[in-house]
Amino acid sequence: MAVRLGDEAPNFSAETTEGTIDFHTWKADSWAVLFSHPKDFTPVCTTELGTVAKLKPEFDKRGVKVIGLSVDPVESHRDWEKDIADVTGNAVNFPMIADPDRKVADLYDMIHPNANDTLTVRSVFVIGPDNKVKLTLTYPASTGRNFDELLRVIDSLQLTAAYSVATPADWRDGDDVIIALSVSDDEAKERFPKGFTAQKPYLRVTPQPNKG
Ligand code: BEZ
């Protein structure tokens, strides 16, 4: 069964490069990113893991725990991590799940048999403090993900969880935001004291509420 937005992120226990974890216990009440890789010792995956290791301080700043997965055993992950540090200059600094029996991959529907019947696709799940799935992404093996985009989306998810706003196309942290349709104009005047511009009755723009 596919894991969809708003579903509770399924719990599991698994061996990782940082020991055996119970996922919900490991995650606790943080935000989390769970992302899968088709296979160890593959080129695109090597670049992706190095990039996430480099960006780890950005995930930390946002209170987001990061955990990777591939269907190889933990000893293989550890050997591969030496290559990742060697090639990218970034030591992997987050746990990698070993999933040789595909237990977690099946639970999260990370194997798409019409793409490949044994390897995971490049799945991403962003999970909120309430353990609900807030975002899913699915990329094919041939396309490495853009992790700056993932950070951008997390900024939007965290902002819109705290305020009755939505973020427009290509929004970046600090840009103006859109007032939710559920908020009346009178309420908007109270909730957004910096004011708003109604470009259309349904498109009201206000400065990002949690900035200067
Ligand atoms: C890669 O990471 O480069 C890759 C992984 C699986 C299949 C094809 C490419």
GROMACS .gro file of C-alpha atoms and ligand atoms in nm:
model
  221
    1MET     CA    1   0.000   0.000   0.000
    2ALA     CA    2   0.133   0.343  -0.089
    3VAL     CA    3   0.208   0.580   0.198
    4ARG     CA    4   0.014   0.898   0.127
    5LEU     CA    5   0.010   1.254   0.258
    6GLY     CA    6  -0.157   1.270   0.598
    7ASP     CA    7  -0.100   0.898   0.672
    8GLU     CA    8   0.085   0.800   0.985
    9ALA     CA    9   0.442   0.708   0.884
   10PRO     CA   10   0.459   0.330   0.941
   11ASN     CA   11   0.682   0.226   1.228
   12PHE     CA   12   0.955  -0.039   1.192
   13SER     CA   13   1.266  -0.163   1.359
   14ALA     CA   14   1.580  -0.193   1.149
   15GLU     CA   15   1.954  -0.232   1.160
   16THR     CA   16   2.136   0.089   1.068
   17THR     CA   17   2.495   0.209   1.051
   18GLU     CA   18   2.431   0.364   1.394
   19GLY     CA   19   2.278   0.051   1.554
   20THR     CA   20   1.932  -0.103   1.564
   21ILE     CA   21   1.651   0.152   1.583
   22ASP     CA   22   1.277   0.160   1.639
   23PHE     CA   23   1.185   0.430   1.387
   24HIS     CA   24   0.925   0.616   1.593
   25THR     CA   25   1.148   0.608   1.902
   26TRP     CA   26   1.448   0.732   1.700
   27LYS     CA   27   1.241   1.008   1.542
   28ALA     CA   28   1.059   1.106   1.865
   29ASP     CA   29   0.877   1.438   1.819
   30SER     CA   30   1.114   1.585   1.560
   31TRP     CA   31   1.060   1.639   1.192
   32ALA     CA   32   1.231   1.366   0.988
   33VAL     CA   33   1.337   1.288   0.633
   34LEU     CA   34   1.344   0.921   0.531
   35PHE     CA   35   1.497   0.874   0.186
   36SER     CA   36   1.588   0.565  -0.015
   37HIS     CA   37   1.869   0.481  -0.256
   38PRO     CA   38   1.859   0.206  -0.517
   39LYS     CA   39   2.189   0.045  -0.424
   40ASP     CA   40   2.528   0.084  -0.254
   41PHE     CA   41   2.838   0.158  -0.464
   42THR     CA   42   2.641   0.333  -0.737
   43PRO     CA   43   2.743   0.669  -0.880
   44VAL     CA   44   2.437   0.893  -0.841
   45CYS     CA   45   2.370   0.763  -0.489
   46THR     CA   46   2.731   0.837  -0.393
   47THR     CA   47   2.688   1.202  -0.491
   48GLU     CA   48   2.350   1.226  -0.315
   49LEU     CA   49   2.477   1.094   0.018
   50GLY     CA   50   2.777   1.327   0.009
   51THR     CA   51   2.545   1.619  -0.058
   52VAL     CA   52   2.311   1.533   0.230
   53ALA     CA   53   2.612   1.493   0.463
   54LYS     CA   54   2.730   1.842   0.362
   55LEU     CA   55   2.381   1.987   0.420
   56LYS     CA   56   2.331   1.813   0.757
   57PRO     CA   57   2.381   2.142   0.952
   58GLU     CA   58   2.090   2.291   0.750
   59PHE     CA   59   1.864   1.998   0.845
   60ASP     CA   60   1.979   2.031   1.209
   61LYS     CA   61   1.899   2.404   1.205
   62ARG     CA   62   1.541   2.316   1.109
   63GLY     CA   63   1.511   2.042   1.374
   64VAL     CA   64   1.494   1.770   1.106
   65LYS     CA   65   1.648   1.424   1.159
   66VAL     CA   66   1.773   1.255   0.844
   67ILE     CA   67   1.788   0.881   0.774
   68GLY     CA   68   1.878   0.701   0.451
   69LEU     CA   69   1.797   0.351   0.330
   70SER     CA   70   1.922   0.106   0.075
   71VAL     CA   71   1.861  -0.263   0.030
   72ASP     CA   72   2.220  -0.366   0.107
   73PRO     CA   73   2.356  -0.492   0.441
   74VAL     CA   74   2.509  -0.266   0.702
   75GLU     CA   75   2.869  -0.384   0.637
   76SER     CA   76   2.826  -0.281   0.274
   77HIS     CA   77   2.694   0.063   0.381
   78ARG     CA   78   3.001   0.109   0.604
   79ASP     CA   79   3.243   0.018   0.323
   80TRP     CA   80   3.059   0.243   0.079
   81GLU     CA   81   3.072   0.536   0.323
   82LYS     CA   82   3.453   0.533   0.291
   83ASP     CA   83   3.412   0.591  -0.084
   84ILE     CA   84   3.155   0.867  -0.025
   85ALA     CA   85   3.395   1.053   0.206
   86ASP     CA   86   3.678   0.997  -0.040
   87VAL     CA   87   3.488   1.119  -0.348
   88THR     CA   88   3.276   1.401  -0.203
   89GLY     CA   89   3.487   1.509   0.094
   90ASN     CA   90   3.185   1.465   0.322
   91ALA     CA   91   3.167   1.184   0.579
   92VAL     CA   92   2.816   1.042   0.612
   93ASN     CA   93   2.686   1.186   0.941
   94PHE     CA   94   2.339   1.029   0.966
   95PRO     CA   95   2.217   0.668   0.997
   96MET     CA   96   2.172   0.449   0.691
   97ILE     CA   97   1.914   0.171   0.718
   98ALA     CA   98   2.020  -0.173   0.594
   99ASP     CA   99   1.717  -0.333   0.434
  100PRO     CA  100   1.836  -0.652   0.261
  101ASP     CA  101   1.501  -0.828   0.314
  102ARG     CA  102   1.318  -0.517   0.180
  103LYS     CA  103   1.097  -0.498   0.487
  104VAL     CA  104   1.104  -0.118   0.512
  105ALA     CA  105   1.108  -0.073   0.133
  106ASP     CA  106   0.786  -0.275   0.107
  107LEU     CA  107   0.626  -0.096   0.403
  108TYR     CA  108   0.684   0.241   0.231
  109ASP     CA  109   0.622   0.116  -0.124
  110MET     CA  110   0.975   0.214  -0.230
  111ILE     CA  111   1.003  -0.065  -0.489
  112HIS     CA  112   0.822   0.014  -0.813
  113PRO     CA  113   0.833  -0.313  -1.007
  114ASN     CA  114   0.778  -0.154  -1.347
  115ALA     CA  115   1.093   0.052  -1.291
  116ASN     CA  116   1.297  -0.224  -1.123
  117ASP     CA  117   1.162  -0.522  -0.934
  118THR     CA  118   1.439  -0.549  -0.674
  119LEU     CA  119   1.589  -0.203  -0.615
  120THR     CA  120   1.421   0.091  -0.446
  121VAL     CA  121   1.346   0.406  -0.641
  122ARG     CA  122   1.461   0.740  -0.498
  123SER     CA  123   1.181   0.799  -0.246
  124VAL     CA  124   1.164   1.086   0.001
  125PHE     CA  125   0.923   1.109   0.294
  126VAL     CA  126   0.910   1.420   0.510
  127ILE     CA  127   0.741   1.333   0.838
  128GLY     CA  128   0.613   1.585   1.092
  129PRO     CA  129   0.644   1.591   1.470
  130ASP     CA  130   0.300   1.421   1.482
  131ASN     CA  131   0.443   1.127   1.278
  132LYS     CA  132   0.218   1.218   0.983
  133VAL     CA  133   0.358   1.220   0.629
  134LYS     CA  134   0.382   1.581   0.505
  135LEU     CA  135   0.556   1.530   0.170
  136THR     CA  136   0.646   1.247  -0.065
  137LEU     CA  137   0.879   1.257  -0.366
  138THR     CA  138   0.963   0.979  -0.611
  139TYR     CA  139   1.255   1.007  -0.851
  140PRO     CA  140   1.391   0.739  -1.084
  141ALA     CA  141   1.737   0.585  -1.031
  142SER     CA  142   1.881   0.793  -1.316
  143THR     CA  143   1.802   1.135  -1.162
  144GLY     CA  144   1.974   1.262  -0.850
  145ARG     CA  145   1.760   1.471  -0.620
  146ASN     CA  146   1.799   1.843  -0.545
  147PHE     CA  147   1.840   1.863  -0.168
  148ASP     CA  148   1.827   2.245  -0.163
  149GLU     CA  149   1.472   2.202  -0.294
  150LEU     CA  150   1.403   1.961  -0.010
  151LEU     CA  151   1.518   2.225   0.242
  152ARG     CA  152   1.303   2.485   0.066
  153VAL     CA  153   0.997   2.261   0.096
  154ILE     CA  154   1.071   2.192   0.463
  155ASP     CA  155   1.081   2.569   0.523
  156SER     CA  156   0.737   2.593   0.365
  157LEU     CA  157   0.599   2.293   0.557
  158GLN     CA  158   0.720   2.431   0.888
  159LEU     CA  159   0.591   2.781   0.817
  160THR     CA  160   0.248   2.667   0.699
  161ALA     CA  161   0.216   2.436   1.000
  162ALA     CA  162   0.256   2.737   1.229
  163TYR     CA  163   0.060   3.009   1.042
  164SER     CA  164  -0.255   3.014   0.823
  165VAL     CA  165  -0.057   3.079   0.508
  166ALA     CA  166   0.053   2.903   0.189
  167THR     CA  167   0.368   2.964  -0.015
  168PRO     CA  168   0.360   3.062  -0.383
  169ALA     CA  169   0.554   2.914  -0.675
  170ASP     CA  170   0.932   2.927  -0.629
  171TRP     CA  171   0.891   3.078  -0.280
  172ARG     CA  172   1.201   3.094  -0.065
  173ASP     CA  173   1.233   3.161   0.306
  174GLY     CA  174   1.187   3.537   0.358
  175ASP     CA  175   0.963   3.597   0.055
  176ASP     CA  176   0.601   3.713   0.085
  177VAL     CA  177   0.339   3.446   0.149
  178ILE     CA  178  -0.029   3.391   0.065
  179ILE     CA  179  -0.300   3.417   0.329
  180ALA     CA  180  -0.507   3.097   0.354
  181LEU     CA  181  -0.853   3.106   0.195
  182SER     CA  182  -1.005   3.000   0.528
  183VAL     CA  183  -0.906   3.339   0.681
  184SER     CA  184  -1.153   3.624   0.626
  185ASP     CA  185  -1.028   3.976   0.545
  186ASP     CA  186  -1.123   4.093   0.896
  187GLU     CA  187  -0.933   3.806   1.056
  188ALA     CA  188  -0.638   3.868   0.822
  189LYS     CA  189  -0.611   4.228   0.947
  190GLU     CA  190  -0.574   4.095   1.303
  191ARG     CA  191  -0.352   3.798   1.229
  192PHE     CA  192  -0.117   3.971   0.986
  193PRO     CA  193  -0.049   4.315   1.137
  194LYS     CA  194   0.205   4.399   0.864
  195GLY     CA  195  -0.096   4.421   0.630
  196PHE     CA  196  -0.176   4.247   0.306
  197THR     CA  197  -0.231   4.321  -0.061
  198ALA     CA  198  -0.533   4.164  -0.231
  199GLN     CA  199  -0.421   4.098  -0.589
  200LYS     CA  200  -0.753   3.914  -0.627
  201PRO     CA  201  -1.009   3.847  -0.353
  202TYR     CA  202  -0.865   3.493  -0.333
  203LEU     CA  203  -0.498   3.596  -0.365
  204ARG     CA  204  -0.391   3.801  -0.065
  205VAL     CA  205  -0.019   3.849  -0.011
  206THR     CA  206   0.152   3.940   0.316
  207PRO     CA  207   0.512   3.959   0.439
  208GLN     CA  208   0.633   3.632   0.592
  209PRO     CA  209   0.489   3.652   0.945
  210ASN     CA  210   0.786   3.510   1.138
  211LYS     CA  211   1.046   3.746   0.985
  212GLY     CA  212   1.169   4.084   1.112
  213BEZ     C1  213   2.312   0.533  -0.936
  213BEZ     O1  214   2.302   0.569  -0.820
  213BEZ     O2  215   2.391   0.585  -1.013
  213BEZ     C2  216   2.224   0.423  -0.990
  213BEZ     C3  217   2.166   0.333  -0.903
  213BEZ     C4  218   2.087   0.230  -0.952
  213BEZ     C5  219   2.066   0.221  -1.088
  213BEZ     C6  220   2.124   0.314  -1.174
  213BEZ     C7  221   2.202   0.416  -1.124
   0.00000   0.00000   0.00000
